[in-house]
Amino acid sequence: MSGIYECLKNVKCNHPEKHLGMHFENGSYVIRAYLPIAVNACVIINDKKYKMIETDNKIFQANFNDKINKYMISYTDSSGYDHKYYDPYNFRPAVSDYDIYLFKEGKLFESYKTFGSHLIEIDGVSGCNFTVWAPSALSVSVVGNFNHWTPGMHPMININDSGIWSIFIPGISENEVYKYAINTSSFGIKMKTDPYAFYTEKRPRTSSIVIGHDFNWDDSEWINKRNILGYNDPVSIYEMHLGSWRKNGDKYYSYREIAPMLIEYLKKTGFNYVEFMPLTEYPLDISWGYQAVNYYAPTSRYGRPEDLKYLINELHRNGIGVILDFVAAHFPDDDYGLYMFDGTHLYDYADPRKGRTPDWGTNIFDFGKNEVRSFLISAIMYWIDEFHIDGIRVDAVTSMIYLDFSRKPGEWIPNIYGGNINLEAVSLLTELNSTVHEKYHGVITVAEESSTYKGITSRSGIGFDYKWNMGWMHDTLDFFHTDPLYRKYNIGKLTFTVMYAYSERFILPISHDEVVYGKGSLYQKMPGDYNLKISNIRLFMSYMFAYPGKKLLFMGNEFAQKNEWDSNSQLQWNAIGKPEEGLLNLINDLNSLYKEYDDLHIDENFSWIDFNDVNNTVISFMRGNIVCIFNFTPVERENYAIGVDSPGTYTEIFNSDSSRYGGSNHINKNIESCNYSMHGRKYSIEINLPPLSAIYLRNDAL
């Protein structure tokens, strides 16, 4: 028995089922338990107690002539507290050989149903099944309040020596906190969070929490509509950091508390999607969620998982889709997390030339390891299945694709062909997209990708639905940053973007990355005094909504917040005056027009009218049958003529200089076409262009 004891005591037992539980030995049935915190113990059969003898240091056993199908073990600890439970080792874990096979093949895309903690019932006994992947571990045990956080007291079974460890522990119920005590060859026992934890303690605590998954969804009407969405439908996204949008004093609003406020605001401004910066659990507030540890657990900063489901359900009931920012590229060094999980580089590449990010000091997932592929793809499936999210925005795709991303020569490892493309990452992303699109119609995938890699949004390429148009963002912001007096020299920054506007399917982003770290807020980027800045922002927004591509604005941009975004403070709501309210009216009307007119949200209908009027710094183009004209100077242009295709009356459906938006209200009445040609078009119109303004016109007869 001493060998068994040493194995259990030193937390090195990888097949406890061979020693613990009930076994037929030497002509009788033996029930054996390892109880390192017990003073005495007994077996309970049909409410009758049978004393267990301590045969070795903290190994208790009792002998029976007949096989016992169901029994309990009772013990008293040193404090005098009595524990009673069904023996875990009288049950077999709920893990199938087929799931193990698929997981190791990288094809178990619902691995969250196998791994993690699941409240189940076996043979009429309720409890929790725990399963974790740790192939290099000497042993793994579940620890929590239920066993005084004692490593080795509940050793898990290494299923078929697969490196997948599992145990069913009767009596564990919802809200039980736990971790895995993993005995490693190199670092001894490490207390680790569950990689598949569905809920965790609020930082700075780091334990996983057992939960159920019941929630009464009421969004079937939304899901049915989502299933028929296509690329020609309008997508206008409000990107936000949940913790700093609004705050309750110095505290966060919960998911439930923020729901009515957010829905009212999104209706006021007209966005039809909200994109949450990462909500997967993370330890460090200032990382904004981009250094995630628990990929299946919504952050407990704002409440429980069912509270987030409530928020999403309410958004759906009000016609608003939800996109989640997801970090599939890398994870941090936190000792309780994925890093060196079983004492090895289990989740990341071992070679730092491939497995370490120079810029962020984080660990790059091993995209070629099948089990990691199952983990990452399943995480996205989980968020779609369990939380009904409508889209995923994958962060830092460029860093995933390029082996030499932010690396100098000699600091990276070429692929098998000698190139700089991470073929494993490309394969993972391609499979991720094909899996999402095959299973979930209407759920969109978005890449934050800043290179010229071809095929990001091609079905024959990587297959994302959309890519952030970083080139448009930088070129357009650079142009608007220029003093209007000199914009005529930089107008090419606007007109050139059309050259690649259809190279991919794009989202036009003015994101959080552009309003932090000294880059200045959108307001601060604009030249001139307060009034000129506001006028330029009205013009900028109007130009953005007329340009081909889906739309994304980061919170605060819609009302020209003066300061850079600060994740520790809420937006500057108290600084909203009449001009800022005018901007909110502008955003509402732009979103309404964008959603109402097919010409504005079907992207493949752009044509130039005139991009050569450099001296006046005016450009004009058609979006289907809608004429869009932009005056980028603070000088009014009277009787300005442009060519149009059709005769008739042209009605001004939008003018950024309207008094509703805080402008001077230089409005054009109905405009009749002229019978002389211009700009290669058969007819023409003459309009008055207010300073720093945008005008949309539509022919009433079309």
XYZ file of N, CA, C and O in Angstrom, residues 147-327:
724
model
N -12.820 20.403 -1.020
C -11.757 19.537 -0.479
C -10.630 20.348 0.163
O -9.490 19.893 0.210
N -10.979 21.546 0.627
C -10.026 22.427 1.309
C -8.816 22.743 0.421
O -7.718 22.957 0.915
N -9.037 22.786 -0.912
C -7.991 23.124 -1.876
C -6.769 22.220 -1.701
O -5.629 22.668 -1.750
N -7.044 20.927 -1.520
C -5.981 19.956 -1.260
C -5.584 19.233 -2.541
O -6.343 18.395 -3.052
N -4.431 19.542 -3.120
C -3.994 18.832 -4.327
C -3.914 17.332 -4.080
O -3.439 16.881 -3.036
N -4.394 16.563 -5.023
C -4.305 15.116 -4.935
C -5.467 14.440 -4.260
O -5.574 13.207 -4.308
N -6.358 15.207 -3.621
C -7.476 14.560 -2.935
C -8.525 14.073 -3.935
O -9.200 13.065 -3.687
N -8.648 14.778 -5.074
C -9.541 14.342 -6.147
C -8.738 14.220 -7.444
O -8.910 14.996 -8.380
N -7.840 13.224 -7.495
C -7.034 13.054 -8.710
C -7.908 12.644 -9.894
O -8.839 11.840 -9.745
N -7.600 13.204 -11.053
C -8.374 12.929 -12.257
C -7.795 11.713 -12.977
O -6.646 11.319 -12.767
N -8.605 11.150 -13.844
C -8.223 9.946 -14.592
C -7.678 10.353 -15.961
O -8.314 11.122 -16.694
N -6.519 9.880 -16.300
C -5.938 10.096 -17.629
C -6.612 9.109 -18.583
O -6.229 7.944 -18.673
N -7.639 9.600 -19.286
C -8.498 8.721 -20.072
C -7.702 8.036 -21.184
O -7.173 8.699 -22.083
N -7.588 6.732 -21.104
C -6.881 5.937 -22.115
C -5.472 6.467 -22.378
O -4.953 6.335 -23.494
N -4.881 7.069 -21.345
C -3.539 7.658 -21.478
C -3.465 8.659 -22.635
O -2.435 8.820 -23.293
N -4.563 9.342 -22.854
C -4.660 10.285 -23.974
C -4.124 11.662 -23.644
O -3.969 12.499 -24.534
N -3.844 11.919 -22.365
C -3.492 13.272 -21.954
C -4.714 14.118 -21.671
O -4.601 15.300 -21.348
N -5.883 13.522 -21.792
C -7.148 14.173 -21.441
C -7.602 13.582 -20.114
O -7.814 12.379 -19.997
N -7.705 14.457 -19.133
C -7.992 14.039 -17.762
C -9.427 14.375 -17.413
O -9.932 15.451 -17.771
N -10.087 13.466 -16.680
C -11.493 13.702 -16.370
C -11.864 13.040 -15.054
O -11.239 12.052 -14.633
N -12.882 13.585 -14.413
C -13.431 13.010 -13.195
C -14.844 13.533 -13.007
O -15.149 14.692 -13.297
N -15.724 12.652 -12.556
C -17.067 13.047 -12.147
C -17.082 13.112 -10.623
O -16.795 12.126 -9.947
N -17.383 14.290 -10.078
C -17.414 14.476 -8.627
C -18.861 14.695 -8.197
O -19.443 15.755 -8.460
N -19.468 13.707 -7.559
C -20.854 13.868 -7.089
C -20.954 14.991 -6.057
O -20.017 15.274 -5.311
N -22.115 15.600 -6.029
C -22.393 16.607 -5.006
C -21.950 18.007 -5.351
O -22.344 18.967 -4.684
N -21.135 18.167 -6.388
C -20.730 19.517 -6.804
C -21.919 20.184 -7.485
O -22.548 19.602 -8.377
N -22.211 21.393 -7.084
C -23.368 22.108 -7.638
C -22.936 23.457 -8.194
O -21.763 23.822 -8.150
N -23.905 24.188 -8.714
C -23.624 25.484 -9.338
C -22.984 26.441 -8.338
O -23.276 26.408 -7.151
N -22.070 27.262 -8.852
C -21.349 28.303 -8.119
C -20.179 27.774 -7.288
O -19.551 28.542 -6.552
N -19.876 26.478 -7.414
C -18.681 25.948 -6.758
C -17.446 26.504 -7.470
O -17.371 26.530 -8.696
N -16.469 27.001 -6.696
C -15.224 27.499 -7.276
C -14.206 26.369 -7.293
O -14.197 25.500 -6.416
N -13.350 26.388 -8.310
C -12.387 25.304 -8.454
C -11.196 25.736 -9.307
O -11.252 26.739 -10.020
N -10.141 24.962 -9.217
C -8.994 25.050 -10.112
C -8.477 23.637 -10.360
O -8.925 22.672 -9.735
N -7.504 23.549 -11.264
C -6.803 22.290 -11.476
C -5.418 22.398 -10.849
O -4.674 23.353 -11.122
N -5.094 21.418 -9.998
C -3.740 21.309 -9.461
C -2.974 20.382 -10.393
O -3.224 19.173 -10.428
N -2.066 20.956 -11.178
C -1.351 20.196 -12.206
C 0.084 19.981 -11.749
O 0.835 20.945 -11.540
N 0.454 18.731 -11.584
C 1.824 18.397 -11.194
C 2.660 18.284 -12.455
O 2.396 17.447 -13.320
N 3.656 19.145 -12.558
C 4.488 19.197 -13.751
C 5.888 18.703 -13.436
O 6.349 18.785 -12.291
N 6.571 18.231 -14.456
C 7.934 17.726 -14.270
C 8.900 18.839 -13.916
O 9.843 18.633 -13.145
N 8.671 20.028 -14.464
C 9.648 21.111 -14.334
C 9.336 22.094 -13.220
O 10.253 22.681 -12.635
N 8.069 22.300 -12.908
C 7.702 23.398 -12.019
C 6.926 22.945 -10.782
O 6.410 23.780 -10.046
N 6.831 21.660 -10.563
C 6.051 21.192 -9.430
C 4.566 21.381 -9.680
O 4.097 21.362 -10.823
N 3.797 21.581 -8.620
C 2.340 21.696 -8.734
C 1.959 23.140 -9.062
O 2.333 24.072 -8.350
N 1.221 23.311 -10.156
C 0.732 24.625 -10.571
C -0.788 24.635 -10.431
O -1.475 23.707 -10.858
N -1.294 25.695 -9.823
C -2.743 25.856 -9.666
C -3.263 26.648 -10.868
O -2.963 27.843 -11.014
N -4.033 25.987 -11.723
C -4.422 26.568 -13.003
C -5.933 26.748 -13.113
O -6.724 25.918 -12.648
N -6.312 27.840 -13.773
C -7.710 28.027 -14.124
C -8.088 27.034 -15.214
O -7.229 26.537 -15.943
N -9.357 26.750 -15.325
C -9.848 25.844 -16.361
C -9.855 26.581 -17.700
O -10.526 27.603 -17.843
N -9.119 26.084 -18.719
C -9.154 26.751 -20.029
C -10.556 26.830 -20.615
O -10.839 27.709 -21.416
N -11.419 25.911 -20.219
C -12.794 25.900 -20.703
C -13.777 26.401 -19.640
O -14.979 26.123 -19.727
N -13.285 27.139 -18.661
C -14.184 27.676 -17.636
C -15.243 28.560 -18.288
O -14.930 29.388 -19.143
N -16.483 28.411 -17.852
C -17.575 29.201 -18.402
C -17.870 30.443 -17.563
O -18.656 31.298 -17.966
N -17.220 30.524 -16.432
C -17.399 31.673 -15.542
C -16.241 31.644 -14.560
O -15.743 30.566 -14.202
N -15.763 32.818 -14.156
C -14.642 32.874 -13.213
C -14.908 33.930 -12.149
O -15.797 34.776 -12.287
N -14.101 33.875 -11.122
C -14.165 34.903 -10.099
C -13.746 36.252 -10.679
O -12.988 36.329 -11.647
N -14.229 37.306 -10.046
C -13.860 38.656 -10.460
C -12.441 38.953 -10.039
O -12.037 38.654 -8.915
N -11.679 39.513 -10.971
C -10.292 39.821 -10.657
C -10.220 40.707 -9.401
O -11.105 41.505 -9.148
N -9.208 40.542 -8.535
C -7.976 39.791 -8.782
C -8.060 38.305 -8.485
O -7.070 37.600 -8.638
N -9.228 37.793 -8.042
C -9.347 36.355 -7.843
C -9.391 35.659 -9.199
O -9.831 36.247 -10.194
N -8.974 34.408 -9.237
C -8.770 33.763 -10.531
C -9.368 32.371 -10.641
O -9.112 31.668 -11.619
N -10.154 31.941 -9.665
C -10.707 30.587 -9.727
C -11.822 30.502 -10.764
O -12.509 31.484 -11.070
N -11.983 29.302 -11.300
C -13.113 29.003 -12.176
C -14.346 28.732 -11.319
O -14.232 28.387 -10.141
N -15.515 28.879 -11.940
C -16.777 28.684 -11.216
C -17.682 27.780 -12.037
O -17.863 27.981 -13.244
N -18.247 26.791 -11.378
C -19.200 25.882 -12.022
C -20.524 26.603 -12.210
O -21.050 27.206 -11.273
N -21.062 26.553 -13.433
C -22.373 27.162 -13.690
C -23.196 26.251 -14.587
O -22.677 25.372 -15.275
N -24.504 26.486 -14.586
C -25.384 25.871 -15.564
C -25.514 26.780 -16.771
O -24.925 27.869 -16.823
N -26.279 26.377 -17.748
C -26.388 27.151 -18.987
C -27.830 27.494 -19.344
O -28.119 27.845 -20.483
N -28.722 27.417 -18.379
C -30.128 27.688 -18.667
C -30.369 29.184 -18.833
O -29.918 29.999 -18.031
N -31.072 29.534 -19.914
C -31.513 30.919 -20.117
C -32.681 30.889 -21.092
O -32.633 30.206 -22.124
N -33.711 31.624 -20.789
C -34.902 31.668 -21.643
C -34.756 32.771 -22.682
O -35.085 33.933 -22.433
N -34.240 32.390 -23.841
C -34.062 33.368 -24.918
C -35.403 33.781 -25.504
O -36.338 32.981 -25.571
N -35.451 35.027 -25.951
C -36.667 35.564 -26.547
C -36.315 36.302 -27.837
O -36.870 37.353 -28.140
N -35.349 35.756 -28.595
C -34.852 36.466 -29.772
C -35.016 35.661 -31.053
O -34.289 35.877 -32.029
N -35.968 34.731 -31.064
C -36.135 33.873 -32.240
C -36.468 34.678 -33.493
O -36.011 34.349 -34.596
N -37.248 35.739 -33.344
C -37.588 36.575 -34.503
C -36.329 37.196 -35.089
O -36.146 37.237 -36.315
N -35.441 37.667 -34.218
C -34.183 38.247 -34.688
C -33.327 37.195 -35.394
O -32.796 37.442 -36.481
N -33.189 36.022 -34.787
C -32.351 34.970 -35.363
C -32.881 34.563 -36.731
O -32.103 34.343 -37.679
N -34.191 34.476 -36.870
C -34.776 34.119 -38.171
C -34.466 35.169 -39.223
O -34.176 34.837 -40.383
N -34.512 36.437 -38.849
C -34.166 37.503 -39.789
C -32.676 37.468 -40.114
O -32.268 37.684 -41.258
N -31.874 37.193 -39.104
C -30.421 37.145 -39.309
C -30.030 36.086 -40.324
O -29.097 36.260 -41.111
N -30.772 34.996 -40.332
C -30.429 33.873 -41.197
C -30.523 34.202 -42.681
O -29.985 33.455 -43.508
N -31.210 35.285 -43.035
C -31.350 35.632 -44.459
C -30.565 36.899 -44.816
O -30.733 37.436 -45.907
N -29.715 37.366 -43.916
C -28.924 38.555 -44.214
C -27.876 38.242 -45.280
O -27.358 37.130 -45.373
N -27.537 39.257 -46.077
C -26.523 39.113 -47.118
C -25.598 40.309 -47.151
O -25.717 41.253 -46.363
N -24.663 40.302 -48.104
C -23.649 41.350 -48.172
C -24.222 42.707 -48.553
O -23.595 43.737 -48.311
N -25.401 42.739 -49.157
C -25.984 44.015 -49.568
C -26.807 44.672 -48.467
O -27.354 45.753 -48.669
N -26.881 44.020 -47.317
C -27.631 44.615 -46.207
C -26.760 45.639 -45.476
O -25.526 45.522 -45.438
N -27.386 46.653 -44.880
C -26.613 47.698 -44.189
C -25.983 47.183 -42.904
O -26.606 46.432 -42.152
N -24.754 47.570 -42.677
C -24.040 47.232 -41.439
C -23.411 48.513 -40.912
O -22.465 49.043 -41.496
N -23.955 49.032 -39.826
C -23.422 50.234 -39.186
C -23.143 49.893 -37.729
O -24.064 49.611 -36.963
N -21.868 49.924 -37.349
C -21.404 49.345 -36.087
C -20.979 50.440 -35.116
O -20.229 51.345 -35.474
N -21.436 50.302 -33.894
C -20.990 51.156 -32.791
C -20.030 50.335 -31.951
O -20.432 49.400 -31.253
N -18.740 50.640 -32.029
C -17.734 49.914 -31.257
C -17.625 50.538 -29.872
O -17.540 51.758 -29.743
N -17.594 49.680 -28.844
C -17.576 50.239 -27.502
C -16.814 49.357 -26.524
O -16.720 48.138 -26.685
N -16.277 50.022 -25.516
C -15.681 49.365 -24.355
C -16.715 49.462 -23.255
O -17.055 50.559 -22.797
N -17.226 48.306 -22.850
C -18.399 48.293 -21.975
C -18.151 49.011 -20.654
O -19.038 49.680 -20.118
N -16.931 48.905 -20.121
C -16.663 49.457 -18.804
C -16.494 50.954 -18.753
O -16.609 51.566 -17.682
N -16.201 51.587 -19.896
C -15.956 53.034 -19.877
C -16.951 53.818 -20.727
O -16.758 55.012 -20.948
N -17.986 53.161 -21.201
C -19.033 53.901 -21.930
C -19.780 54.796 -20.945
O -19.783 56.013 -21.078
N -20.361 54.199 -19.956
C -20.921 54.932 -18.813
C -20.505 54.218 -17.540
O -20.377 52.996 -17.522
N -20.303 54.984 -16.478
C -19.944 54.380 -15.197
C -20.919 54.840 -14.122
O -21.478 55.945 -14.190
N -21.081 53.982 -13.160
C -21.950 54.262 -12.022
C -21.072 54.782 -10.887
O -20.641 54.024 -10.025
N -20.770 56.074 -10.933
C -19.778 56.624 -10.014
C -18.412 56.099 -10.404
O -17.972 56.275 -11.535
N -17.750 55.430 -9.472
C -16.458 54.835 -9.797
C -16.588 53.338 -10.044
O -15.579 52.627 -10.121
N -17.832 52.858 -10.197
C -18.064 51.435 -10.422
C -18.615 51.204 -11.826
O -19.100 52.115 -12.487
N -18.532 49.939 -12.246
C -19.100 49.561 -13.528
C -20.602 49.340 -13.394
O -21.096 48.869 -12.365
N -21.340 49.670 -14.459
C -22.697 49.180 -14.574
C -22.644 47.702 -14.942
O -21.751 47.257 -15.654
N -23.607 46.948 -14.477
C -23.668 45.531 -14.825
C -24.242 45.385 -16.233
O -24.800 46.325 -16.809
N -24.124 44.172 -16.774
C -24.720 43.875 -18.079
C -26.206 44.234 -18.080
O -26.721 44.809 -19.050
N -26.902 43.889 -17.015
C -28.344 44.149 -16.954
C -28.640 45.635 -16.786
O -29.580 46.162 -17.393
N -27.853 46.309 -15.976
C -28.096 47.729 -15.731
C -27.864 48.567 -16.973
O -28.563 49.559 -17.213
N -26.873 48.176 -17.764
C -26.514 49.012 -18.913
C -27.446 48.773 -20.094
O -27.527 49.605 -21.004
N -28.176 47.643 -20.079
C -29.009 47.267 -21.224
C -29.982 48.367 -21.653
O -29.976 48.774 -22.825
N -30.853 48.906 -20.776
C -31.819 49.910 -21.242
C -31.145 51.200 -21.704
O -31.602 51.824 -22.667
N -30.059 51.599 -21.036
C -29.358 52.817 -21.437
C -28.733 52.669 -22.820
O -28.820 53.562 -23.669
N -28.093 51.522 -23.051
C -27.420 51.295 -24.326
C -28.424 51.172 -25.465
O -28.224 51.746 -26.548
N -29.497 50.455 -25.229
C -30.499 50.280 -26.278
C -31.125 51.617 -26.657
O -31.293 51.934 -27.844
N -31.468 52.423 -25.668
C -32.038 53.749 -25.948
C -31.062 54.593 -26.773
O -31.462 55.271 -27.725
N -29.772 54.513 -26.430
C -28.782 55.338 -27.127
C -28.559 54.844 -28.553
O -28.427 55.648 -29.485
N -28.500 53.530 -28.738
C -28.302 52.999 -30.082
C -29.495 53.308 -30.973
O -29.346 53.551 -32.176
N -30.678 53.327 -30.403
C -31.853 53.726 -31.181
C -31.791 55.213 -31.527
O -32.168 55.631 -32.631
N -31.310 56.006 -30.592
C -31.187 57.451 -30.822
C -30.195 57.754 -31.929
O -30.415 58.669 -32.732
N -29.118 56.998 -31.985
C -28.076 57.263 -32.973
C -28.240 56.432 -34.244
O -27.641 56.760 -35.270
N -29.005 55.352 -34.188
C -29.363 54.635 -35.400
C -28.460 53.493 -35.809
O -28.652 52.915 -36.891
N -27.485 53.126 -34.999
C -26.622 51.996 -35.352
C -27.425 50.695 -35.271
O -28.266 50.528 -34.397
N -27.116 49.762 -36.189
C -27.839 48.484 -36.139
C -26.966 47.328 -35.642
O -27.432 46.195 -35.577
N -25.709 47.620 -35.304
C -24.841 46.639 -34.645
C -24.060 47.348 -33.544
O -23.723 48.533 -33.670
N -23.778 46.597 -32.494
C -22.846 47.069 -31.481
C -21.713 46.053 -31.419
O -21.944 44.844 -31.455
N -20.489 46.543 -31.400
C -19.327 45.669 -31.272
C -18.683 45.901 -29.915
O -18.254 47.015 -29.605
N -18.646 44.847 -29.117
C -18.026 44.936 -27.806
C -16.553 44.582 -27.912
O -16.202 43.525 -28.453
N -15.700 45.461 -27.411
C -14.308 45.077 -27.251
C -14.270 43.851 -26.344
O -15.226 43.584 -25.628
N -13.181 43.070 -26.371
C -13.219 41.707 -25.815
C -13.881 41.594 -24.449
O -13.564 42.340 -23.527
N -14.787 40.637 -24.357
C -15.455 40.328 -23.097
C -14.989 38.997 -22.527
O -15.434 38.598 -21.452
N -14.132 38.268 -23.257
C -13.554 37.053 -22.709
C -12.695 37.436 -21.509
O -11.944 38.401 -21.558
N -12.783 36.667 -20.427
C -12.209 37.078 -19.145
C -10.712 37.382 -19.243
O -9.959 36.654 -19.881
N -10.311 38.473 -18.607
C -8.918 38.933 -18.660
C -8.554 39.553 -17.318
O -9.399 40.097 -16.616
N -7.278 39.490 -16.944
C -6.892 39.960 -15.602
C -6.638 41.455 -15.490
O -6.915 42.060 -14.460
N -6.097 42.072 -16.547
C -5.583 43.434 -16.449
C -6.530 44.417 -17.117
O -6.739 44.366 -18.336
N -7.076 45.349 -16.343
C -8.049 46.299 -16.888
C -7.494 47.082 -18.067
O -8.188 47.295 -19.064
N -6.243 47.531 -17.960
C -5.698 48.410 -18.994
C -5.357 47.672 -20.283
O -4.936 48.298 -21.262
N -5.531 46.349 -20.301
C -5.360 45.624 -21.566
C -6.630 45.693 -22.407
O -6.625 45.252 -23.561
N -7.722 46.219 -21.825
C -9.024 46.376 -22.496
C -9.615 45.041 -22.922
O -10.558 44.994 -23.711
N -9.051 43.939 -22.443
C -9.543 42.620 -22.821
C -8.736 41.940 -23.898
O -9.031 40.795 -24.274
N -7.706 42.613 -24.409
C -6.923 42.041 -25.508
C -5.834 41.087 -25.029
O -5.063 40.584 -25.851
N -5.755 40.845 -23.715
C -4.877 39.806 -23.189
C -5.746 38.851 -22.373
O -5.762 38.866 -21.147
N -6.475 38.026 -23.109
C -7.469 37.145 -22.503
C -6.812 35.920 -21.890
O -5.789 35.434 -22.369
N -7.427 35.421 -20.823
C -6.996 34.177 -20.186
C -8.075 33.109 -20.334
O -7.795 31.969 -20.672
N -9.322 33.479 -20.095
C -10.431 32.515 -20.163
C -11.277 32.809 -21.401
O -12.044 33.767 -21.420
N -11.141 31.967 -22.406
C -11.743 32.230 -23.707
C -13.223 31.857 -23.783
O -13.903 32.206 -24.747
N -13.704 31.147 -22.788
C -15.102 30.722 -22.786
C -15.915 31.431 -21.699
O -17.111 31.179 -21.578
N -15.287 32.291 -20.943
C -15.960 32.939 -19.816
C -16.126 34.431 -20.078
O -15.132 35.141 -20.262
N -17.355 34.943 -20.108
C -17.529 36.395 -20.169
C -17.018 37.022 -18.878
O -17.178 36.466 -17.798
N -16.386 38.174 -19.014
C -15.777 38.791 -17.839
C -16.802 39.026 -16.737
O -17.921 39.504 -16.983
N -16.409 38.685 -15.529
C -17.294 38.853 -14.373
C -17.291 40.279 -13.853
O -17.976 40.569 -12.871
N -16.544 41.178 -14.490
C -16.551 42.589 -14.091
C -17.964 43.163 -14.114
O -18.307 44.045 -13.338
N -18.771 42.677 -15.062
C -20.088 43.266 -15.273
C -21.229 42.316 -14.900
O -22.386 42.606 -15.213
N -20.892 41.186 -14.282
C -21.955 40.283 -13.868
C -21.731 38.856 -14.315
O -20.642 38.466 -14.730
N -22.774 38.081 -14.243
C -22.720 36.661 -14.560
C -23.012 36.414 -16.047
O -23.539 37.301 -16.735
N -22.702 35.219 -16.545
C -22.990 34.915 -17.952
C -24.446 35.131 -18.333
O -24.736 35.639 -19.423
N -25.376 34.772 -17.447
C -26.783 34.954 -17.788
C -27.149 36.439 -17.879
O -28.113 36.810 -18.563
N -26.385 37.289 -17.215
C -26.635 38.731 -17.320
C -26.220 39.245 -18.694
O -26.900 40.099 -19.278
N -25.108 38.720 -19.213
C -24.707 39.093 -20.571
C -25.717 38.564 -21.582
O -26.055 39.255 -22.558
N -26.216 37.364 -21.359
C -27.245 36.828 -22.252
C -28.483 37.724 -22.241
O -29.098 37.960 -23.291
N -28.824 38.232 -21.081
C -29.963 39.150 -20.978
C -29.716 40.394 -21.833
O -30.603 40.834 -22.581
N -28.521 40.964 -21.732
C -28.191 42.152 -22.519
C -28.308 41.869 -24.014
O -28.921 42.647 -24.763
N -27.736 40.758 -24.458
C -27.771 40.423 -25.885
C -29.199 40.146 -26.336
O -29.627 40.578 -27.417
N -29.951 39.451 -25.513
C -31.348 39.169 -25.836
C -32.148 40.457 -26.017
O -32.935 40.599 -26.962
N -31.930 41.421 -25.130
C -32.645 42.701 -25.224
C -32.210 43.492 -26.458
O -33.036 44.137 -27.115
N -30.923 43.451 -26.776
C -30.447 44.107 -28.001
C -31.123 43.493 -29.217
O -31.595 44.207 -30.115
N -31.184 42.177 -29.270
C -31.829 41.501 -30.392
C -33.306 41.865 -30.480
O -33.836 42.099 -31.578
N -33.977 41.899 -29.354
C -35.414 42.222 -29.368
C -35.659 43.638 -29.872
O -36.766 43.963 -30.297
N -34.617 44.453 -29.842
C -34.733 45.831 -30.335
C -34.033 46.024 -31.676
O -33.747 47.153 -32.074
N -33.757 44.910 -32.368
C -33.242 44.986 -33.733
C -31.779 45.333 -33.849
O -31.354 45.850 -34.891
N -30.989 45.063 -32.835
C -29.573 45.431 -32.830
C -28.725 44.173 -32.726
O -28.877 43.376 -31.799
N -27.828 43.980 -33.692
C -26.937 42.837 -33.693
C -25.740 43.066 -32.790
O -25.395 44.200 -32.446
N -25.064 41.966 -32.435
C -23.945 42.017 -31.496
C -22.729 41.346 -32.121
O -22.792 40.184 -32.550
N -21.634 42.088 -32.169
C -20.352 41.572 -32.654
C -19.385 41.546 -31.478
O -19.328 42.495 -30.695
N -18.640 40.462 -31.358
C -17.678 40.315 -30.268
C -16.262 40.377 -30.818
O -15.923 39.681 -31.770
N -15.452 41.215 -30.215
C -14.032 41.273 -30.527
C -13.358 40.059 -29.893
O -13.542 39.795 -28.697
N -12.587 39.313 -30.684
C -12.021 38.045 -30.219
C -10.532 38.003 -30.544
O -10.120 38.309 -31.667
N -9.732 37.598 -29.552
C -8.268 37.581 -29.715
C -7.817 36.137 -29.905
O -7.674 35.385 -28.935
